[in-house]
């Protein structure tokens, strides 16, 4: 009986380039508030898949949606450069 794995070469050789760089980790950290807000909105919407929406559920979705918009706004404001002050 032949072992197939022993006959094949490694498909993805390990190298140092597989780890995220510091810049990529910083970008992920900068996007994390938006991701967390979107997860909260998704959680609120998933709850409504098997039951009708109540007033409490509608409030929860509105709040989650506002948090997503605020997180996106804050992320967009951080990414644009600040113009230098005019002397």
XYZ file of C-alpha atoms in Angstrom:
87
model
C 0.000 0.000 0.000
C 1.380 3.386 -0.973
C 1.055 6.485 1.132
C -0.122 9.283 -1.144
C 0.964 12.052 1.201
C 4.549 10.824 1.131
C 4.643 11.065 -2.664
C 3.293 14.609 -2.936
C 5.226 17.804 -2.462
C 4.084 20.287 0.089
C 1.380 22.402 -1.509
C 1.907 25.511 0.613
C 5.446 25.713 1.887
C 5.840 27.558 5.159
C 7.506 30.909 4.870
C 7.612 34.110 6.851
C 5.348 35.844 4.331
C 2.257 34.012 5.598
C 1.940 36.088 8.763
C 0.180 39.466 8.510
C 2.456 42.467 8.512
C 2.263 45.246 11.085
C 0.500 47.484 8.555
C -2.126 44.809 7.892
C -2.691 44.307 11.615
C -3.074 48.075 12.061
C -5.632 48.166 9.235
C -7.586 45.328 10.848
C -7.516 47.093 14.194
C -8.732 50.316 12.582
C -11.684 48.481 11.003
C -12.608 46.550 14.149
C -15.231 49.062 15.474
C -17.072 48.857 12.142
C -16.923 45.066 12.146
C -18.212 44.832 15.715
C -21.065 47.241 14.977
C -22.031 45.235 11.884
C -21.970 42.005 13.899
C -24.303 43.593 16.460
C -26.704 44.634 13.689
C -26.547 41.158 12.191
C -27.318 39.616 15.581
C -30.357 41.857 15.921
C -31.578 40.841 12.468
C -30.985 37.126 13.066
C -33.232 37.228 16.136
C -36.101 38.309 13.893
C -35.823 35.344 11.539
C -38.099 33.124 13.601
C -40.463 35.579 15.274
C -42.321 38.787 14.476
C -40.678 42.058 15.398
C -41.769 43.775 18.569
C -41.234 47.428 19.453
C -38.185 46.410 21.489
C -36.722 44.573 18.479
C -37.314 47.554 16.215
C -35.528 49.806 18.720
C -32.634 47.382 18.939
C -32.260 47.312 15.155
C -32.422 51.106 14.903
C -29.738 51.467 17.581
C -27.524 48.877 15.934
C -27.960 50.555 12.561
C -27.022 53.940 14.053
C -23.921 52.375 15.607
C -22.885 50.979 12.219
C -23.315 54.371 10.597
C -21.398 56.115 13.386
C -18.562 53.580 13.210
C -18.328 53.974 9.434
C -18.355 57.762 9.793
C -15.594 57.657 12.404
C -13.522 55.301 10.263
C -13.920 57.549 7.231
C -12.965 60.627 9.234
C -9.838 58.921 10.557
C -8.707 57.822 7.114
C -8.844 61.246 5.449
C -5.802 63.450 5.965
C -6.109 66.599 8.020
C -5.151 69.703 6.006
C -2.267 71.734 7.438
C -3.153 74.877 9.335
C -2.915 78.105 7.389
C -0.458 80.510 8.961
